[in-house]
Short mmCIF file of C-alpha atoms and ligand atoms in Angstrom, two decimals:
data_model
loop_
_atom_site.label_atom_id
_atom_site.label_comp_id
_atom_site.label_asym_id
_atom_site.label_seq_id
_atom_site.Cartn_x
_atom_site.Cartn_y
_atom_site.Cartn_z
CA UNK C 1 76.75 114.63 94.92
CA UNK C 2 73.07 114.02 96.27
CA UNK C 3 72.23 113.37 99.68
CA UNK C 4 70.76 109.84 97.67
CA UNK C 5 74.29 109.01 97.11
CA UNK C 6 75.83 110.24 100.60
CA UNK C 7 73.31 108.25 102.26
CA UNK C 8 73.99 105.09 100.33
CA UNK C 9 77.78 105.66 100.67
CA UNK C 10 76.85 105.40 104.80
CA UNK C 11 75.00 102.40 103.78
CA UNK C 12 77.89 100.64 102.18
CA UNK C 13 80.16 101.19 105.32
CA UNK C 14 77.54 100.07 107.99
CA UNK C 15 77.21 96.93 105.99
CA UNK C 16 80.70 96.58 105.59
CA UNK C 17 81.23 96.85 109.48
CA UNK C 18 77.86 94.26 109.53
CA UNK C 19 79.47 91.49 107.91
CA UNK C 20 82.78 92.22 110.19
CA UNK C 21 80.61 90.68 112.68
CA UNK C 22 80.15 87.37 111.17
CA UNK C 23 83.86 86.14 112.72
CA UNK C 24 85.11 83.00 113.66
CA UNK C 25 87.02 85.03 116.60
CA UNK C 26 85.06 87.01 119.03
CA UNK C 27 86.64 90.37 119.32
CA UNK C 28 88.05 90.14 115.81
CA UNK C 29 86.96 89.37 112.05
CA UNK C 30 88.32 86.10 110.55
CA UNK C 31 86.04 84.58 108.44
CA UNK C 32 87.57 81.52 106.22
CA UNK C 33 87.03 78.88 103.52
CA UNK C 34 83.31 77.75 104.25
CA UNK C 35 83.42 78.39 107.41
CA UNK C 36 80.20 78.86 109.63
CA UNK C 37 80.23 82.79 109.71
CA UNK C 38 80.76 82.73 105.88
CA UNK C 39 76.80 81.06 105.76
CA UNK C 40 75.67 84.04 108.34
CA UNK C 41 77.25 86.05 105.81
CA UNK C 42 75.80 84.82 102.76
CA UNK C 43 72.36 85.06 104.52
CA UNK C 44 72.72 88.72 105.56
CA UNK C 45 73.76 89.43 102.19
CA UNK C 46 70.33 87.90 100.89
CA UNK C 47 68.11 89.92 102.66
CA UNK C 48 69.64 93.07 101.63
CA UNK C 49 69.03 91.28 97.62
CA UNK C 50 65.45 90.02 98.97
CA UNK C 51 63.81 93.84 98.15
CA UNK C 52 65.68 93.59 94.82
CA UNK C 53 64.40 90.04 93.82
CA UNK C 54 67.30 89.16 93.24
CA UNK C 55 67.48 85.22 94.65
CA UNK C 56 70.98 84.38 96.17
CA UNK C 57 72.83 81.28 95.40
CA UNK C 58 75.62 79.68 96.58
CA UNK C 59 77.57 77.48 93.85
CA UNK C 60 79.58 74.73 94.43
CA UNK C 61 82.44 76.42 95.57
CA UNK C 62 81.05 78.06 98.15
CA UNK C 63 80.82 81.23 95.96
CA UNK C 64 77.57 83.42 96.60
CA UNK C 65 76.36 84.22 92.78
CA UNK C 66 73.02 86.78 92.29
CA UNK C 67 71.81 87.66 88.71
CA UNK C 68 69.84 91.20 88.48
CA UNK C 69 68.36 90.28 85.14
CA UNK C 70 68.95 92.34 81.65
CA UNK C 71 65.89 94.34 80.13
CA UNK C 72 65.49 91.13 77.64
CA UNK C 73 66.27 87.25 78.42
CA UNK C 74 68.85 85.53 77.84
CA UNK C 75 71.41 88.82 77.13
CA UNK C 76 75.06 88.37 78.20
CA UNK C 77 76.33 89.10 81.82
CA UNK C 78 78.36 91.66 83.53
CA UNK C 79 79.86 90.13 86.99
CA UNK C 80 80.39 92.88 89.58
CA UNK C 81 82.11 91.47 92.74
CA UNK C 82 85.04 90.80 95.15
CA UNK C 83 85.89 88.12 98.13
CA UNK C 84 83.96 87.59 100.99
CA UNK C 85 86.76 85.58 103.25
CA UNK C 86 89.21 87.74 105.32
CA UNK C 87 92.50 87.19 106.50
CA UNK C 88 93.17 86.80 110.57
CA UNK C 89 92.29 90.12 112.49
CA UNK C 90 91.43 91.70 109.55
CA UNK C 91 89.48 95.16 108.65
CA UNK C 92 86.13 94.98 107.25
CA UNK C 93 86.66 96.54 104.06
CA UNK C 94 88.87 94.20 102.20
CA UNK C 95 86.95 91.99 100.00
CA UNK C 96 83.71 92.89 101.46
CA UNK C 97 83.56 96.36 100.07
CA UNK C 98 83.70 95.11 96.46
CA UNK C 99 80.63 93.29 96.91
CA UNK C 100 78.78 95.39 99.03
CA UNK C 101 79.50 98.23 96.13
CA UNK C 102 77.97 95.76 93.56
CA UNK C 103 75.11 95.58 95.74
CA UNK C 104 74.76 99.70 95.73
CA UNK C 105 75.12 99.57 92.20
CA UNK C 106 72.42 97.69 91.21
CA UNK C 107 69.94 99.74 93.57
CA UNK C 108 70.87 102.76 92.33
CA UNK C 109 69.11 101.59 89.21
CA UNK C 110 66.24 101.85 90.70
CA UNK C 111 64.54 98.66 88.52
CA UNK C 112 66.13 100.01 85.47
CA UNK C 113 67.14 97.33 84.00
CA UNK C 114 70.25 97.40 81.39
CA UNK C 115 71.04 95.66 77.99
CA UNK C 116 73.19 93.11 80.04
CA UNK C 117 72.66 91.07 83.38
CA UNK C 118 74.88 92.14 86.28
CA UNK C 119 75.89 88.81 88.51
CA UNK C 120 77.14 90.14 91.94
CA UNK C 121 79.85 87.69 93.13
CA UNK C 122 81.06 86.90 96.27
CA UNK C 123 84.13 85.17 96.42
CA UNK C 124 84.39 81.96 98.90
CA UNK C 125 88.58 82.35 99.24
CA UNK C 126 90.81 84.97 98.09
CA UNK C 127 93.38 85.15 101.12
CA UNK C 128 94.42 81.50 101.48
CA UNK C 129 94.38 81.71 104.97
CA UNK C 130 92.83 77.83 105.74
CA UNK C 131 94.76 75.94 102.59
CA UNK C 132 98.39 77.96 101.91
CA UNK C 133 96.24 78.38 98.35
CA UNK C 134 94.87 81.51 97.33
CA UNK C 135 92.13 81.86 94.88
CA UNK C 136 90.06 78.71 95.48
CA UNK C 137 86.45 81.00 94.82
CA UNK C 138 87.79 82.66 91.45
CA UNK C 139 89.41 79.59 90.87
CA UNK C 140 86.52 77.62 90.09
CA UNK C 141 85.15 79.82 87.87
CA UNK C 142 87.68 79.65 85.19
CA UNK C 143 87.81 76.26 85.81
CA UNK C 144 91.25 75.51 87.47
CA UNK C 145 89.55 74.07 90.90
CA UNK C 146 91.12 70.88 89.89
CA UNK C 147 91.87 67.61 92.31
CA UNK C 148 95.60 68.62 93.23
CA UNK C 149 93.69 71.99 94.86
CA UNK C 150 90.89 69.68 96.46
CA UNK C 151 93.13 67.59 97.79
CA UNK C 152 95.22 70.32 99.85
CA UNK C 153 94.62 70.10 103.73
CA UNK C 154 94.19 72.87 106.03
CA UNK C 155 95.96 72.49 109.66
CA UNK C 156 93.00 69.80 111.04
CA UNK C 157 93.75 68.06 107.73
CA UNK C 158 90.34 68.88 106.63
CA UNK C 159 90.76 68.88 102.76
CA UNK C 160 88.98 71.56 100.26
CA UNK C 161 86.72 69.11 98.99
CA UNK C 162 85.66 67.78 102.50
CA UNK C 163 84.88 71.53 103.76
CA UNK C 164 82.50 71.71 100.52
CA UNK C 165 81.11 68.73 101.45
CA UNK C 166 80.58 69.95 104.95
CA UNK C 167 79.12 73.23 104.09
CA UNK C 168 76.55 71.13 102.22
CA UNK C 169 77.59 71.51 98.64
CA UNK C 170 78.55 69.13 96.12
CA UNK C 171 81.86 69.40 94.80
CA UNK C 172 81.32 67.11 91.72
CA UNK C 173 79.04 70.34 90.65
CA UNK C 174 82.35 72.76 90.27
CA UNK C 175 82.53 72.57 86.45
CA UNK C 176 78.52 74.48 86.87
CA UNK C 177 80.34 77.49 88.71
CA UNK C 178 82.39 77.97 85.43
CA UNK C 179 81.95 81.49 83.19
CA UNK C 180 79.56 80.71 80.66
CA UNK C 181 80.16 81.88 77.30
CA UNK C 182 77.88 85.00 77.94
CA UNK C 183 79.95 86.52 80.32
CA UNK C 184 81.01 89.93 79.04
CA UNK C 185 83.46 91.09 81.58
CA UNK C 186 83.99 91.10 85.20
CA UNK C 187 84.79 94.41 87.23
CA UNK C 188 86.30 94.61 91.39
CA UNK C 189 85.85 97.62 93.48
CA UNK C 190 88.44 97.23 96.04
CA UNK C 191 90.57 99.80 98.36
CA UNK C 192 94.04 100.56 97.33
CA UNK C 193 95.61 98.64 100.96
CA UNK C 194 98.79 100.86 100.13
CA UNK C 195 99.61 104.40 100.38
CA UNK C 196 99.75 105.62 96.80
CA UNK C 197 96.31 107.32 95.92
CA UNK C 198 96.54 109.46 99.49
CA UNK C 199 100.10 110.49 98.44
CA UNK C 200 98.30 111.54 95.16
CA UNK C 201 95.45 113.29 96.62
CA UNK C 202 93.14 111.30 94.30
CA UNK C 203 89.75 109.09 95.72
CA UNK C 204 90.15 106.71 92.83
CA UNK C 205 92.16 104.86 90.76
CA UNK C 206 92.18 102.54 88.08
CA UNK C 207 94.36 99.33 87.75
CA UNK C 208 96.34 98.83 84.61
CA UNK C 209 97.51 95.08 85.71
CA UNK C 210 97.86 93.29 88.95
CA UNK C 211 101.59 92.29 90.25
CA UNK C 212 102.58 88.61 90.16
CA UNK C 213 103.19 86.52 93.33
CA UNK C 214 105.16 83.35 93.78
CA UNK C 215 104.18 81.28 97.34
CA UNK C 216 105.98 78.94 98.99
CA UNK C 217 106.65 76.45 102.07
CA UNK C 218 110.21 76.01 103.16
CA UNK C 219 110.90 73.55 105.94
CA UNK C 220 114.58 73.61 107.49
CA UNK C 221 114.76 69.82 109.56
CA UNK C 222 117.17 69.73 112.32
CA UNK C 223 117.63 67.75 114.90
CA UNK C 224 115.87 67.83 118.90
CA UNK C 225 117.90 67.91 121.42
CA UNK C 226 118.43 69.00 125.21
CA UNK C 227 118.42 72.88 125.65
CA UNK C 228 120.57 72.30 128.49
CA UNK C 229 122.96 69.95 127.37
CA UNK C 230 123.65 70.54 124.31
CA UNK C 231 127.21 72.66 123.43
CA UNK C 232 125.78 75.34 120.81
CA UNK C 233 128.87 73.69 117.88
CA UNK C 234 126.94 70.59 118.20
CA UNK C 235 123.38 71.55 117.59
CA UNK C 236 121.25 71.01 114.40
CA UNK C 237 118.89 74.01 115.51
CA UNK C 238 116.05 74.84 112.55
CA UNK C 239 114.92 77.68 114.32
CA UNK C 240 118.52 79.50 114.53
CA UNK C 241 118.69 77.91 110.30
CA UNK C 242 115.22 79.76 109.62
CA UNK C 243 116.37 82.95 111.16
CA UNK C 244 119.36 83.12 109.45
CA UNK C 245 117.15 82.87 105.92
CA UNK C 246 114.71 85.34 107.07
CA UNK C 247 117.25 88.25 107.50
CA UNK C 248 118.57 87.20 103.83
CA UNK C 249 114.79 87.34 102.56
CA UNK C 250 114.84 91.01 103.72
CA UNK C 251 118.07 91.89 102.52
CA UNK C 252 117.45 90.67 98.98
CA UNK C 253 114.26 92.58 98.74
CA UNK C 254 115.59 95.83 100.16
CA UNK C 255 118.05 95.40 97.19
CA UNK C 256 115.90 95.00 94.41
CA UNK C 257 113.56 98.37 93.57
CA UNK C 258 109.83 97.69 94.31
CA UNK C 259 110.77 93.77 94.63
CA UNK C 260 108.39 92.64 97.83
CA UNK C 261 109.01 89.42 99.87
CA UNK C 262 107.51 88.09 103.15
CA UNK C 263 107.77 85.59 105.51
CA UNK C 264 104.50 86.21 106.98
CA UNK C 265 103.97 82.64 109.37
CA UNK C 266 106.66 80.42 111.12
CA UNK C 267 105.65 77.07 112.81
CA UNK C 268 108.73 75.39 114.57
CA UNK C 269 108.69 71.86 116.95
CA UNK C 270 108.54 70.41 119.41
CA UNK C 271 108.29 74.25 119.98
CA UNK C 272 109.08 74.02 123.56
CA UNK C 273 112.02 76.26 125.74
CA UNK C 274 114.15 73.79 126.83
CA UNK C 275 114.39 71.97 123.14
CA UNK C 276 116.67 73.04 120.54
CA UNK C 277 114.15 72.86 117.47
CA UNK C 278 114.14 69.83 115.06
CA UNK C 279 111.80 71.36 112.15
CA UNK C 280 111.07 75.10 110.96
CA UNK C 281 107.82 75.73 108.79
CA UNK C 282 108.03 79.03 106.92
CA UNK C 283 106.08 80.87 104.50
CA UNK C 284 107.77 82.67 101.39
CA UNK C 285 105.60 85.46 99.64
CA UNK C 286 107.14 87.18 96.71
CA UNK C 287 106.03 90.10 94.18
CA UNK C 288 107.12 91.88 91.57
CA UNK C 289 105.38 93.14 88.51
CA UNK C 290 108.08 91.95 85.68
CA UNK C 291 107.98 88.24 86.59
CA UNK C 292 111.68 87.74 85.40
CA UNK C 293 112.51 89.62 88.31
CA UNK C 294 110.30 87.69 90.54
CA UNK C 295 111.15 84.54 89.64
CA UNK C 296 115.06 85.63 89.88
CA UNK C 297 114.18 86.47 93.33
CA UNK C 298 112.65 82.89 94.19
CA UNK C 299 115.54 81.19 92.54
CA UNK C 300 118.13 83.22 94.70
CA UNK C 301 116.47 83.01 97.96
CA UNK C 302 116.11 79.09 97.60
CA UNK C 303 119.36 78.93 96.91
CA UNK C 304 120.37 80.76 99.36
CA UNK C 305 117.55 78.56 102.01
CA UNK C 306 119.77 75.65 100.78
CA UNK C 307 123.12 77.29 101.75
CA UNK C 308 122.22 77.76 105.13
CA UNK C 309 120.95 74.52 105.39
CA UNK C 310 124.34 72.82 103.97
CA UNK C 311 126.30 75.07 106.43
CA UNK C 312 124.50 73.65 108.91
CA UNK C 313 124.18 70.35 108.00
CA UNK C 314 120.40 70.25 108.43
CA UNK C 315 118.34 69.20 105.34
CA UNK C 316 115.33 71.44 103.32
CA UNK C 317 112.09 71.05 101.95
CA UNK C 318 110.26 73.09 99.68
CA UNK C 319 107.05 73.42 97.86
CA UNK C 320 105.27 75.67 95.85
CA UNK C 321 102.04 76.66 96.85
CA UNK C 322 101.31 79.58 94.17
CA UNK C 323 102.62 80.77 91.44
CA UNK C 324 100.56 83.33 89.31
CA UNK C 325 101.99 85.54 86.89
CA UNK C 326 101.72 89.50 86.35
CA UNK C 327 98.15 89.89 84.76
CA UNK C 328 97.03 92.86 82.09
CA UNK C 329 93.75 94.82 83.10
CA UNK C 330 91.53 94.85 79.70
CA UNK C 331 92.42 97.76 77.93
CA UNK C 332 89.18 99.09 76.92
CA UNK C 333 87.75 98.98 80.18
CA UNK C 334 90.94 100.34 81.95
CA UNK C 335 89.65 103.29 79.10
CA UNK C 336 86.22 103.14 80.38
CA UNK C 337 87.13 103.13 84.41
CA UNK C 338 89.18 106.33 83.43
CA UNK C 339 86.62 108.14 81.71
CA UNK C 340 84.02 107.31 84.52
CA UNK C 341 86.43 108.49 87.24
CA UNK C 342 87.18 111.69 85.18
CA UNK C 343 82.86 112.10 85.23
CA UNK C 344 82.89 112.01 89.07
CA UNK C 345 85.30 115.38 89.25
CA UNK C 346 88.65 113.43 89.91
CA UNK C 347 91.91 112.87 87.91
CA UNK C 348 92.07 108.93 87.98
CA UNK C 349 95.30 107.38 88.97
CA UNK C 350 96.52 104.82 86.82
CA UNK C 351 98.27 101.38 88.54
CA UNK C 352 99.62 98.17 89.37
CA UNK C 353 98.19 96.56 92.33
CA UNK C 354 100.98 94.72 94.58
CA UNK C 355 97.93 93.34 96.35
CA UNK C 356 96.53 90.14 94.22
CA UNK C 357 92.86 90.11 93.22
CA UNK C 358 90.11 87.70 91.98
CA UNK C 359 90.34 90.25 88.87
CA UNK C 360 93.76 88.05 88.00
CA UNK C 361 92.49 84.97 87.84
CA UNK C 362 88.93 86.05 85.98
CA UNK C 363 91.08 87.90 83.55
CA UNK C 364 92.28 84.30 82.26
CA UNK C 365 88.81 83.67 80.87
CA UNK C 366 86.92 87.67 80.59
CA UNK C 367 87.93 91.01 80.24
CA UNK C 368 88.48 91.97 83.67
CA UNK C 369 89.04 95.50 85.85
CA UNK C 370 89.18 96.92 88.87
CA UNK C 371 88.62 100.30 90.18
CA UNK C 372 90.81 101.32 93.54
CA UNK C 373 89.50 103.19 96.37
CA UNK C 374 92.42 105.12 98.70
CA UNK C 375 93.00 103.82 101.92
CA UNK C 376 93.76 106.00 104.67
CA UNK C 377 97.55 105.49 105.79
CA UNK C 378 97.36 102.65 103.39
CA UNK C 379 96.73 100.44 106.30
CA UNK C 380 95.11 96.69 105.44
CA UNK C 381 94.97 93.38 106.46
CA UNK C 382 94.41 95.18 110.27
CA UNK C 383 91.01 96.29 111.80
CA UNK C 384 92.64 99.76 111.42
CA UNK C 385 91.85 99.31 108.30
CA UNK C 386 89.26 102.16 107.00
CA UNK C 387 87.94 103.77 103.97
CA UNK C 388 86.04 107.40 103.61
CA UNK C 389 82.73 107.94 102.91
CA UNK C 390 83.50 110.35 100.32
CA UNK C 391 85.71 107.88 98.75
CA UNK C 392 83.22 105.61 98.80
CA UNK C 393 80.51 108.51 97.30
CA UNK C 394 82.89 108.69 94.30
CA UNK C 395 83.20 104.98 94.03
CA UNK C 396 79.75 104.85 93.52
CA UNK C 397 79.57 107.58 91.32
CA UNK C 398 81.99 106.54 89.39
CA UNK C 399 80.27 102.70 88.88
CA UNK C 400 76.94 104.64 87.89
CA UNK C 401 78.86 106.60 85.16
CA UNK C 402 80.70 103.65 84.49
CA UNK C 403 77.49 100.87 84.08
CA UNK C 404 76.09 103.86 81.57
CA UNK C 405 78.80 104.21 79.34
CA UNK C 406 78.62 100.52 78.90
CA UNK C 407 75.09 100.26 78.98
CA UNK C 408 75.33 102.63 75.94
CA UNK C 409 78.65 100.93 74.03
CA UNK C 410 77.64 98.12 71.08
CA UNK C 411 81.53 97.84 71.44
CA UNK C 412 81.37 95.99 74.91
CA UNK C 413 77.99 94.41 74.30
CA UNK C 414 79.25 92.87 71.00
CA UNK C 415 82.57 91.61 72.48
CA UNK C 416 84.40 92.99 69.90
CA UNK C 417 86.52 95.16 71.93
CA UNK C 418 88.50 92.35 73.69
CA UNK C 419 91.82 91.72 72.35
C1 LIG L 501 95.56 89.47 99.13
O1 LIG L 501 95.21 90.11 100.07
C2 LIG L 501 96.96 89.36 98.82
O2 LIG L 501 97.68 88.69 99.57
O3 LIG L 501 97.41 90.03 97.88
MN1 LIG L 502 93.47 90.67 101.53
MN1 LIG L 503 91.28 91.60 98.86
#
């Protein structure tokens, strides 16, 4: 490795831990949908593009798009990127790293410029932290940012085409954020956020396909009453109805190998001490990566929501708020990632992400790939959340070897290799 490399590897993770900064907490990162630290954000990326000329712009979904030209006009496009929004109390490398490598990338060409364009993206939404919905940034760019998704309402009942609005954008512009034809590919640099590339001794690794998730809102509706007053065989309690579900949510996915399901938030009212709860607001998150299985697992544990709720004669709601299915990496540049890792010194490690990815939705429309970085402990989605700098060195390394080989392949630039 040269010290070039090693020092730009340190200059990924300051910036990293920069943009961590731009919070809508103090004393923690949580930077949503178009909210006003994402702008900061999108500015501090700019001036690190500024000595590139490469002009920033923001498209209509709130996405931050940058084109480092090709050696001739109008040649196709390589998009290079990852999400910018985080999740509550959340690390700084999720997201953030993907575009921030993108970034290293293209100055470690040094002006060269390459038979394609590379377009870093930043992704508005990934987490679907303000609107229940994932993927609203990725979203628009294969062109499923439709009016059921800007209608959905976030907690103030601010909707996703009114929080455009409000950021200043124009949401009848969406269908400009689309892929254009000359789109060759898109490739994420992410970390791992899971344990298995430590357990394997390995830096890198690349993705063969990217698990499938179901999510979903279950309300259980009881009845209020008088915590004092009230004999427990005449209650209509949601929160006792909800608890009773969660334990069979764990259950079920402790009995099904690799199956993964969360309830990761719980809202209950009048959500006071002394008042047996009339209404329980859960969250159901569900993976697998054969989507039979998944969708088995949905179908059981609604059933099983209702069940409680007929023992208890309370009634149940439920809605689907996501439902995407296991997606393929391409093959050829799963092939390509592989080789390039193999050029940096390491063996790579080939898998399937249980994490979801803007790769899943792009890979709809493009080839798409992604290229894993370990994560110590495998901890994410918590400011423990961390990454090493020779990791990251090899990350790098690997994207240099990786923009070469396809700098040099008539295969890719052609299209011909996609299925
Ligand atoms: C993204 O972080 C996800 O929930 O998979
Ligand atoms: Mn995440
Ligand atoms: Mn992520």
């Amino acid at each position: 490795m040269t010290v070039d490399i090693r020092n730009r590897a340190l200059q990924v993770i300051a910036r990293c831990q920069r943009l961590a900064c731009f919070s809508e907490d103090s004393g923690s990162t949580r930077r949503i949908f178009l909210s006003p630290p994402m702008r900061d954000c999108h500015h501090e990326i700019a001036t690190w593009l500024e000595p590139l000329d490469v002009p920033v712009k923001v498209d209509a979904a709130g996405n931050l798009r940058a084109v480092y030209p090709a050696a001739e006009s109008n040649a196709a496009r390589l998009l290079i990127g990852s999400h910018l929004d985080t999740v509550p109390n959340s690390g700084a490398y999720d997201g953030v790293l993907g575009v921030i490598l993108a970034i290293a990338l293209i100055e470690e060409l040094r002006g060269q410029r390459l038979p394609f364009a590379i377009e870093v993206v930043g992704f508005s939404e990934e987490e679907g932290v303000r609107f229940g919905a994932p993927f609203i940034g990725s979203r628009a760019l294969v062109g499923r940012l439709d009016q059921e998704l800007l209608d959905r309402r976030d907690a103030q009942q601010i909707s996703v085409r009114q929080a455009i609005e409000d950021f200043g954008l124009n949401p009848a512009q969406i269908p400009q954020a689309e892929l254009q034809t000359d789109t060759l590919g898109y490739l994420e640099f992410h970390i791992e956020q899971g344990p298995a590339l430590e357990n394997a001794g390995q830096p890198l690794g690349v993705v063969e396909a990217i698990s499938g998730q179901s999510r979903l809102q279950f309300t259980f509706l009881g009845r209020a009453n008088h915590a004092g007053t009230t004999p427990m065989h005449l209650r209509y309690d949601a929160i006792a109805a909800a608890a009773e579900w969660i334990t069979a949510v764990e259950r079920t996915a402790r009995g099904v190998p690799d199956l993964v399901a969360t309830v990761g938030s719980f809202e209950a009212k009048p959500g006071a001490t002394n008042v047996v709860a009339a209404e329980a607001r859960l969250t159901l998150d569900v993976r697998h990566r054969s989507d039979e299985v998944r969708a088995r697992a949905v179908e059981d544990l609604t059933r099983e929501a209702d069940k409680v709720a007929q023992r208890r004669s309370l009634s149940l709601r439920h809605a689907y708020m996501l439902d995407e299915q296991t997606t393929a990496m391409d093959p050829f540049l799963v092939g390509q990632i592989g080789e390039a890792i193999e050029k940096t010194g390491c063996t790579p490690l080939h898998m399937v992400s249980g994490a979801g990815h803007d790769a899943m939705i792009l890979a709809e429309k493009v080839p798409a790939a992604m290229i894993f970085l370990r994560t110590p402990g495998g901890i994410s989605h918590d400011p423990a959340e961390s990454v090493a700098v020779d990791d990251v060195e090899k990350a790098i390394s690997c994207g240099v070897h990786l923009l070469d080989q396809l700098a040099s392949s008539a295969q890719f630039q052609q299209g011909t290799h996609r299925a």
